[in-house]
Amino acid sequence: MRKTIIAGNWKMNKTNAEAVEMLTELKGLVAGIENVGIVIGAPFTALSDAVRAVEGSNIEIAAENVYPKESGAYTGEVSPLMLKSIGVKYVILGHSERREYFHESDEFINEKVKAVLAAGMLPILCIGEKLEDRESGRTAEVTETQIRGGLKGLTAEEAAKVVVAYEPVWAIGTGKTATPEMAQETHRQVRDVLVSMFGEAVAEEMTIQYGGSMKPENAVELLAQKDIDGGLIGGASLKAASFAEIVKAGK
Ligand code: PEP
């Protein structure tokens, strides 16, 4: 049985005090939920405090990026070991904002996926088509290229640790959501690519999250789809109450 994982992505939001306040409230709201993975992605500055704030709870902390080198002359960057050493469990990689604003390629993202796994953490690999791709019927082609590029060279055992987040770029932060049927269709295509890369047994166990304006009002319907195994949530993860409702929809 694959695991449902509801992950928040705070992006460039929240001071440390705000992060601790939200997580303290969230802990109470999701206490006792065991059949859903609960993850919050926080900015680098808040990670240590966030890890401490959720200690002993069912919430795990993700970083939103990493640099794929162990150490060295990479001014301003943060290594996998640094994240691992403070208790970070997941790293969000290849988010469309990083692909767009920081020109991250599938090749570079692939280096990061490998570095995160080598350090003993779990990658959340984001993929997704832009509006022009969808409108020109290229969704399957674009997502396949991103998956094959992002997971290139991984063994089946390594791939089994990766969470894939399918996020149609046109639905991120726009209030537009893919219909559950539309999302399911692409999730199935994504899983088929994973089957061809790593075999049926591994692909069937991999968590594929949906992301793109997921909120309490649409989470139940999206999460009811056969191949949607959770969510990556931006805006609605900033408030404990709305994020907790989505977690409960994943139960
Ligand atoms: C995201 O940033 O990954 C995301 C899905 O954002 P939102 O939920 O705000 O669309």
mmCIF file of C-alpha atoms and ligand atoms in Angstrom:
data_model
loop_
_atom_site.group_PDB
_atom_site.id
_atom_site.type_symbol
_atom_site.label_atom_id
_atom_site.label_comp_id
_atom_site.label_asym_id
_atom_site.label_seq_id
_atom_site.Cartn_x
_atom_site.Cartn_y
_atom_site.Cartn_z
ATOM 1 C CA MET A 1 0.000 0.000 0.000
ATOM 2 C CA ARG A 2 1.518 3.287 -1.003
ATOM 3 C CA LYS A 3 1.653 6.081 1.511
ATOM 4 C CA THR A 4 -0.451 9.216 1.307
ATOM 5 C CA ILE A 5 1.732 12.223 2.007
ATOM 6 C CA ILE A 6 0.414 15.748 2.476
ATOM 7 C CA ALA A 7 3.263 18.235 2.248
ATOM 8 C CA GLY A 8 3.232 21.988 2.651
ATOM 9 C CA ASN A 9 5.532 24.301 0.737
ATOM 10 C CA TRP A 10 5.866 27.607 2.526
ATOM 11 C CA LYS A 11 8.153 29.028 -0.176
ATOM 12 C CA MET A 12 9.757 32.344 0.896
ATOM 13 C CA ASN A 13 7.352 32.902 3.778
ATOM 14 C CA LYS A 14 7.519 32.961 7.570
ATOM 15 C CA THR A 15 10.038 34.225 10.067
ATOM 16 C CA ASN A 16 11.226 31.702 12.630
ATOM 17 C CA ALA A 17 8.733 32.949 15.193
ATOM 18 C CA GLU A 18 5.879 32.606 12.691
ATOM 19 C CA ALA A 19 7.067 29.133 11.713
ATOM 20 C CA VAL A 20 7.127 27.919 15.308
ATOM 21 C CA GLU A 21 3.719 29.446 16.006
ATOM 22 C CA MET A 22 2.129 27.721 12.991
ATOM 23 C CA LEU A 23 3.750 24.362 13.733
ATOM 24 C CA THR A 24 2.750 24.472 17.378
ATOM 25 C CA GLU A 25 -0.862 24.993 16.345
ATOM 26 C CA LEU A 26 -0.655 22.346 13.608
ATOM 27 C CA LYS A 27 0.710 19.736 16.033
ATOM 28 C CA GLY A 28 -2.459 19.967 18.069
ATOM 29 C CA LEU A 29 -4.730 19.823 15.028
ATOM 30 C CA VAL A 30 -3.173 16.697 13.489
ATOM 31 C CA ALA A 31 -2.229 14.834 16.675
ATOM 32 C CA GLY A 32 -2.958 11.122 16.441
ATOM 33 C CA ILE A 33 -3.169 10.943 12.627
ATOM 34 C CA GLU A 34 -0.948 8.044 11.664
ATOM 35 C CA ASN A 35 -1.953 6.841 8.216
ATOM 36 C CA VAL A 36 -0.918 10.056 6.436
ATOM 37 C CA GLY A 37 2.606 11.430 6.131
ATOM 38 C CA ILE A 38 2.564 15.076 7.234
ATOM 39 C CA VAL A 39 5.393 17.263 5.970
ATOM 40 C CA ILE A 40 6.087 20.982 6.077
ATOM 41 C CA GLY A 41 8.621 22.571 3.711
ATOM 42 C CA ALA A 42 10.189 25.613 5.343
ATOM 43 C CA PRO A 43 12.797 28.165 4.225
ATOM 44 C CA PHE A 44 16.410 27.436 5.237
ATOM 45 C CA THR A 45 16.442 30.007 8.044
ATOM 46 C CA ALA A 46 13.483 28.395 9.829
ATOM 47 C CA LEU A 47 14.520 24.745 9.459
ATOM 48 C CA SER A 48 16.310 24.243 12.783
ATOM 49 C CA ASP A 49 13.530 25.867 14.773
ATOM 50 C CA ALA A 50 10.924 23.975 12.736
ATOM 51 C CA VAL A 51 12.572 20.609 13.434
ATOM 52 C CA ARG A 52 12.665 21.422 17.161
ATOM 53 C CA ALA A 53 9.052 22.604 17.132
ATOM 54 C CA VAL A 54 7.756 19.287 15.727
ATOM 55 C CA GLU A 55 9.957 16.995 17.817
ATOM 56 C CA GLY A 56 7.999 14.006 19.111
ATOM 57 C CA SER A 57 5.051 14.708 16.791
ATOM 58 C CA ASN A 58 3.823 13.130 13.530
ATOM 59 C CA ILE A 59 5.050 16.102 11.460
ATOM 60 C CA GLU A 60 8.263 15.976 9.448
ATOM 61 C CA ILE A 61 10.230 18.858 8.007
ATOM 62 C CA ALA A 62 11.360 19.405 4.429
ATOM 63 C CA ALA A 63 13.846 21.843 2.941
ATOM 64 C CA GLU A 64 12.802 23.610 -0.253
ATOM 65 C CA ASN A 65 16.115 23.277 -2.044
ATOM 66 C CA VAL A 66 19.715 22.052 -1.666
ATOM 67 C CA TYR A 67 23.018 22.307 -3.517
ATOM 68 C CA PRO A 68 24.285 18.931 -4.739
ATOM 69 C CA LYS A 69 27.828 19.086 -3.325
ATOM 70 C CA GLU A 70 29.119 17.886 0.031
ATOM 71 C CA SER A 71 30.946 21.099 0.950
ATOM 72 C CA GLY A 72 33.291 23.681 -0.516
ATOM 73 C CA ALA A 73 33.471 27.016 -2.266
ATOM 74 C CA TYR A 74 29.799 27.492 -3.186
ATOM 75 C CA THR A 75 28.996 30.811 -1.545
ATOM 76 C CA GLY A 76 25.436 31.074 -0.336
ATOM 77 C CA GLU A 77 24.560 27.428 -0.852
ATOM 78 C CA VAL A 78 23.484 24.712 1.595
ATOM 79 C CA SER A 79 24.631 21.071 1.410
ATOM 80 C CA PRO A 80 22.650 17.857 1.942
ATOM 81 C CA LEU A 81 24.787 17.035 4.980
ATOM 82 C CA MET A 82 23.909 20.379 6.599
ATOM 83 C CA LEU A 83 20.207 19.625 6.186
ATOM 84 C CA LYS A 84 20.500 16.023 7.332
ATOM 85 C CA SER A 85 22.505 17.042 10.403
ATOM 86 C CA ILE A 86 19.703 19.255 11.735
ATOM 87 C CA GLY A 87 16.979 16.631 11.268
ATOM 88 C CA VAL A 88 15.479 17.520 7.889
ATOM 89 C CA LYS A 89 13.740 14.481 6.393
ATOM 90 C CA TYR A 90 12.615 15.554 2.882
ATOM 91 C CA VAL A 91 13.886 17.995 0.258
ATOM 92 C CA ILE A 92 11.573 19.553 -2.339
ATOM 93 C CA LEU A 93 13.405 19.571 -5.684
ATOM 94 C CA GLY A 94 12.693 20.923 -9.145
ATOM 95 C CA HIS A 95 9.782 23.127 -8.120
ATOM 96 C CA SER A 96 8.493 25.037 -11.140
ATOM 97 C CA GLU A 97 9.543 28.320 -9.505
ATOM 98 C CA ARG A 98 13.133 27.069 -9.347
ATOM 99 C CA ARG A 99 12.952 25.802 -12.929
ATOM 100 C CA GLU A 100 11.562 29.162 -14.071
ATOM 101 C CA TYR A 101 13.418 31.786 -11.978
ATOM 102 C CA PHE A 102 16.683 29.936 -11.376
ATOM 103 C CA HIS A 103 16.835 28.054 -14.686
ATOM 104 C CA GLU A 104 17.213 24.637 -13.092
ATOM 105 C CA SER A 105 17.538 21.881 -15.683
ATOM 106 C CA ASP A 106 16.474 18.245 -15.380
ATOM 107 C CA GLU A 107 20.184 17.359 -15.315
ATOM 108 C CA PHE A 108 20.915 19.624 -12.336
ATOM 109 C CA ILE A 109 17.776 18.445 -10.547
ATOM 110 C CA ASN A 110 18.919 14.854 -11.122
ATOM 111 C CA GLU A 111 22.226 15.673 -9.379
ATOM 112 C CA LYS A 112 20.235 17.021 -6.442
ATOM 113 C CA VAL A 113 17.978 13.947 -6.282
ATOM 114 C CA LYS A 114 21.059 11.727 -6.076
ATOM 115 C CA ALA A 115 22.767 13.946 -3.495
ATOM 116 C CA VAL A 116 19.672 13.993 -1.275
ATOM 117 C CA LEU A 117 19.340 10.192 -1.415
ATOM 118 C CA ALA A 118 23.063 9.729 -0.755
ATOM 119 C CA ALA A 119 22.716 11.868 2.374
ATOM 120 C CA GLY A 120 19.861 9.682 3.650
ATOM 121 C CA MET A 121 16.977 12.087 3.015
ATOM 122 C CA LEU A 122 13.947 11.739 0.717
ATOM 123 C CA PRO A 123 13.457 13.856 -2.419
ATOM 124 C CA ILE A 124 10.090 15.297 -3.431
ATOM 125 C CA LEU A 125 10.602 15.704 -7.176
ATOM 126 C CA CYS A 126 8.276 18.293 -8.719
ATOM 127 C CA ILE A 127 7.246 18.008 -12.335
ATOM 128 C CA GLY A 128 4.490 19.614 -14.379
ATOM 129 C CA GLU A 129 3.566 21.202 -17.658
ATOM 130 C CA LYS A 130 3.039 24.870 -18.462
ATOM 131 C CA LEU A 131 -0.238 26.136 -19.884
ATOM 132 C CA GLU A 132 1.127 26.239 -23.438
ATOM 133 C CA ASP A 133 2.242 22.596 -23.110
ATOM 134 C CA ARG A 134 -1.230 21.502 -22.028
ATOM 135 C CA GLU A 135 -2.927 23.552 -24.728
ATOM 136 C CA SER A 136 -0.710 22.049 -27.418
ATOM 137 C CA GLY A 137 -1.298 18.493 -26.176
ATOM 138 C CA ARG A 138 2.266 18.048 -24.873
ATOM 139 C CA THR A 139 1.533 17.310 -21.190
ATOM 140 C CA ALA A 140 2.532 13.632 -21.297
ATOM 141 C CA GLU A 141 5.690 14.367 -23.285
ATOM 142 C CA VAL A 142 6.824 17.175 -20.951
ATOM 143 C CA THR A 143 6.178 15.265 -17.731
ATOM 144 C CA GLU A 144 7.869 12.147 -19.126
ATOM 145 C CA THR A 145 10.990 14.150 -20.004
ATOM 146 C CA GLN A 146 11.068 15.654 -16.505
ATOM 147 C CA ILE A 147 10.670 12.264 -14.791
ATOM 148 C CA ARG A 148 13.216 10.490 -16.963
ATOM 149 C CA GLY A 149 15.659 13.379 -16.521
ATOM 150 C CA GLY A 150 15.091 13.851 -12.799
ATOM 151 C CA LEU A 151 15.337 10.152 -11.935
ATOM 152 C CA LYS A 152 18.037 9.187 -14.454
ATOM 153 C CA GLY A 153 20.500 6.602 -13.182
ATOM 154 C CA LEU A 154 18.575 5.696 -10.024
ATOM 155 C CA THR A 155 18.230 2.064 -9.019
ATOM 156 C CA ALA A 156 14.734 0.739 -8.358
ATOM 157 C CA GLU A 157 15.608 0.680 -4.656
ATOM 158 C CA GLU A 158 16.522 4.385 -4.740
ATOM 159 C CA ALA A 159 13.476 5.294 -6.829
ATOM 160 C CA ALA A 160 11.214 3.689 -4.239
ATOM 161 C CA LYS A 161 12.281 6.432 -1.795
ATOM 162 C CA VAL A 162 11.340 9.292 -4.120
ATOM 163 C CA VAL A 163 8.051 11.152 -3.864
ATOM 164 C CA VAL A 164 6.884 12.654 -7.170
ATOM 165 C CA ALA A 165 4.765 15.799 -7.075
ATOM 166 C CA TYR A 166 2.796 16.449 -10.245
ATOM 167 C CA GLU A 167 2.059 20.155 -10.343
ATOM 168 C CA PRO A 168 0.568 21.654 -13.497
ATOM 169 C CA VAL A 169 2.323 25.022 -13.545
ATOM 170 C CA TRP A 170 -0.839 26.830 -14.659
ATOM 171 C CA ALA A 171 -2.548 25.680 -11.442
ATOM 172 C CA ILE A 172 0.137 26.829 -8.982
ATOM 173 C CA GLY A 173 -0.920 29.845 -6.972
ATOM 174 C CA THR A 174 -3.583 30.745 -9.535
ATOM 175 C CA GLY A 175 -6.675 29.331 -7.874
ATOM 176 C CA LYS A 176 -7.178 27.153 -10.983
ATOM 177 C CA THR A 177 -7.126 23.452 -10.206
ATOM 178 C CA ALA A 178 -6.922 20.577 -12.626
ATOM 179 C CA THR A 179 -10.200 18.675 -12.505
ATOM 180 C CA PRO A 180 -9.851 15.404 -10.575
ATOM 181 C CA GLU A 181 -10.246 13.495 -13.869
ATOM 182 C CA MET A 182 -7.602 15.590 -15.604
ATOM 183 C CA ALA A 183 -5.189 15.146 -12.697
ATOM 184 C CA GLN A 184 -5.872 11.399 -12.519
ATOM 185 C CA GLU A 185 -5.154 11.010 -16.229
ATOM 186 C CA THR A 186 -1.735 12.648 -15.890
ATOM 187 C CA HIS A 187 -0.953 10.783 -12.646
ATOM 188 C CA ARG A 188 -1.628 7.523 -14.480
ATOM 189 C CA GLN A 189 0.683 8.599 -17.316
ATOM 190 C CA VAL A 190 3.354 9.502 -14.766
ATOM 191 C CA ARG A 191 3.011 6.136 -13.044
ATOM 192 C CA ASP A 192 3.261 4.370 -16.412
ATOM 193 C CA VAL A 193 6.593 6.103 -17.027
ATOM 194 C CA LEU A 194 7.735 4.991 -13.564
ATOM 195 C CA VAL A 195 6.644 1.422 -14.409
ATOM 196 C CA SER A 196 8.747 1.487 -17.555
ATOM 197 C CA MET A 197 11.767 2.835 -15.640
ATOM 198 C CA PHE A 198 11.637 0.853 -12.398
ATOM 199 C CA GLY A 199 9.108 -1.947 -12.849
ATOM 200 C CA GLU A 200 5.513 -2.349 -11.772
ATOM 201 C CA ALA A 201 6.123 -3.323 -8.133
ATOM 202 C CA VAL A 202 8.199 -0.211 -7.374
ATOM 203 C CA ALA A 203 6.042 2.181 -9.415
ATOM 204 C CA GLU A 204 2.873 0.994 -7.697
ATOM 205 C CA GLU A 205 4.425 1.780 -4.307
ATOM 206 C CA MET A 206 5.631 5.286 -5.207
ATOM 207 C CA THR A 207 3.708 8.234 -3.831
ATOM 208 C CA ILE A 208 2.590 10.699 -6.520
ATOM 209 C CA GLN A 209 1.258 13.933 -5.053
ATOM 210 C CA TYR A 210 -0.908 16.475 -6.815
ATOM 211 C CA GLY A 211 -0.076 20.154 -6.419
ATOM 212 C CA GLY A 212 -1.739 23.284 -7.738
ATOM 213 C CA SER A 213 -4.244 25.281 -5.705
ATOM 214 C CA MET A 214 -5.182 22.297 -3.548
ATOM 215 C CA LYS A 215 -7.317 23.506 -0.656
ATOM 216 C CA PRO A 216 -9.834 22.100 1.841
ATOM 217 C CA GLU A 217 -12.673 22.623 -0.664
ATOM 218 C CA ASN A 218 -11.183 20.432 -3.407
ATOM 219 C CA ALA A 219 -8.843 18.077 -1.538
ATOM 220 C CA VAL A 220 -11.312 15.252 -0.889
ATOM 221 C CA GLU A 221 -12.251 14.910 -4.548
ATOM 222 C CA LEU A 222 -8.659 15.087 -5.782
ATOM 223 C CA LEU A 223 -7.375 12.648 -3.167
ATOM 224 C CA ALA A 224 -10.137 10.174 -4.013
ATOM 225 C CA GLN A 225 -8.521 9.534 -7.409
ATOM 226 C CA LYS A 226 -6.807 6.178 -7.727
ATOM 227 C CA ASP A 227 -3.324 7.478 -8.584
ATOM 228 C CA ILE A 228 -3.319 10.653 -6.469
ATOM 229 C CA ASP A 229 -1.478 9.802 -3.273
ATOM 230 C CA GLY A 230 -1.304 13.110 -1.503
ATOM 231 C CA GLY A 231 -0.714 16.760 -2.128
ATOM 232 C CA LEU A 232 1.959 19.417 -2.287
ATOM 233 C CA ILE A 233 0.326 22.538 -0.990
ATOM 234 C CA GLY A 234 1.518 26.118 -1.263
ATOM 235 C CA GLY A 235 -0.921 28.836 -0.227
ATOM 236 C CA ALA A 236 -3.168 26.646 1.908
ATOM 237 C CA SER A 237 -0.180 25.374 3.922
ATOM 238 C CA LEU A 238 0.530 28.770 5.459
ATOM 239 C CA LYS A 239 -2.330 28.494 7.952
ATOM 240 C CA ALA A 240 -2.495 25.556 10.348
ATOM 241 C CA ALA A 241 -6.283 25.202 10.100
ATOM 242 C CA SER A 242 -6.482 24.900 6.305
ATOM 243 C CA PHE A 243 -3.454 22.623 6.088
ATOM 244 C CA ALA A 244 -4.840 20.370 8.830
ATOM 245 C CA GLU A 245 -8.125 20.070 6.930
ATOM 246 C CA ILE A 246 -6.276 18.857 3.862
ATOM 247 C CA VAL A 247 -4.349 16.360 6.006
ATOM 248 C CA LYS A 248 -7.672 15.078 7.306
ATOM 249 C CA ALA A 249 -8.947 14.756 3.715
ATOM 250 C CA GLY A 250 -6.003 12.436 3.094
ATOM 251 C CA LYS A 251 -6.911 10.093 5.937
HETATM 252 C C1 PEP B 1 3.228 24.843 -4.810
HETATM 253 O O1 PEP B 1 3.864 25.844 -4.602
HETATM 254 O O2 PEP B 1 3.825 23.771 -4.914
HETATM 255 C C2 PEP B 1 1.772 24.941 -4.924
HETATM 256 C C3 PEP B 1 1.104 23.893 -5.309
HETATM 257 O O3 PEP B 1 1.202 26.161 -4.621
HETATM 258 P P1 PEP B 1 -0.384 26.471 -4.473
HETATM 259 O O4 PEP B 1 -0.962 25.384 -3.616
HETATM 260 O O5 PEP B 1 -0.427 27.802 -3.821
HETATM 261 O O6 PEP B 1 -0.956 26.449 -5.835
#
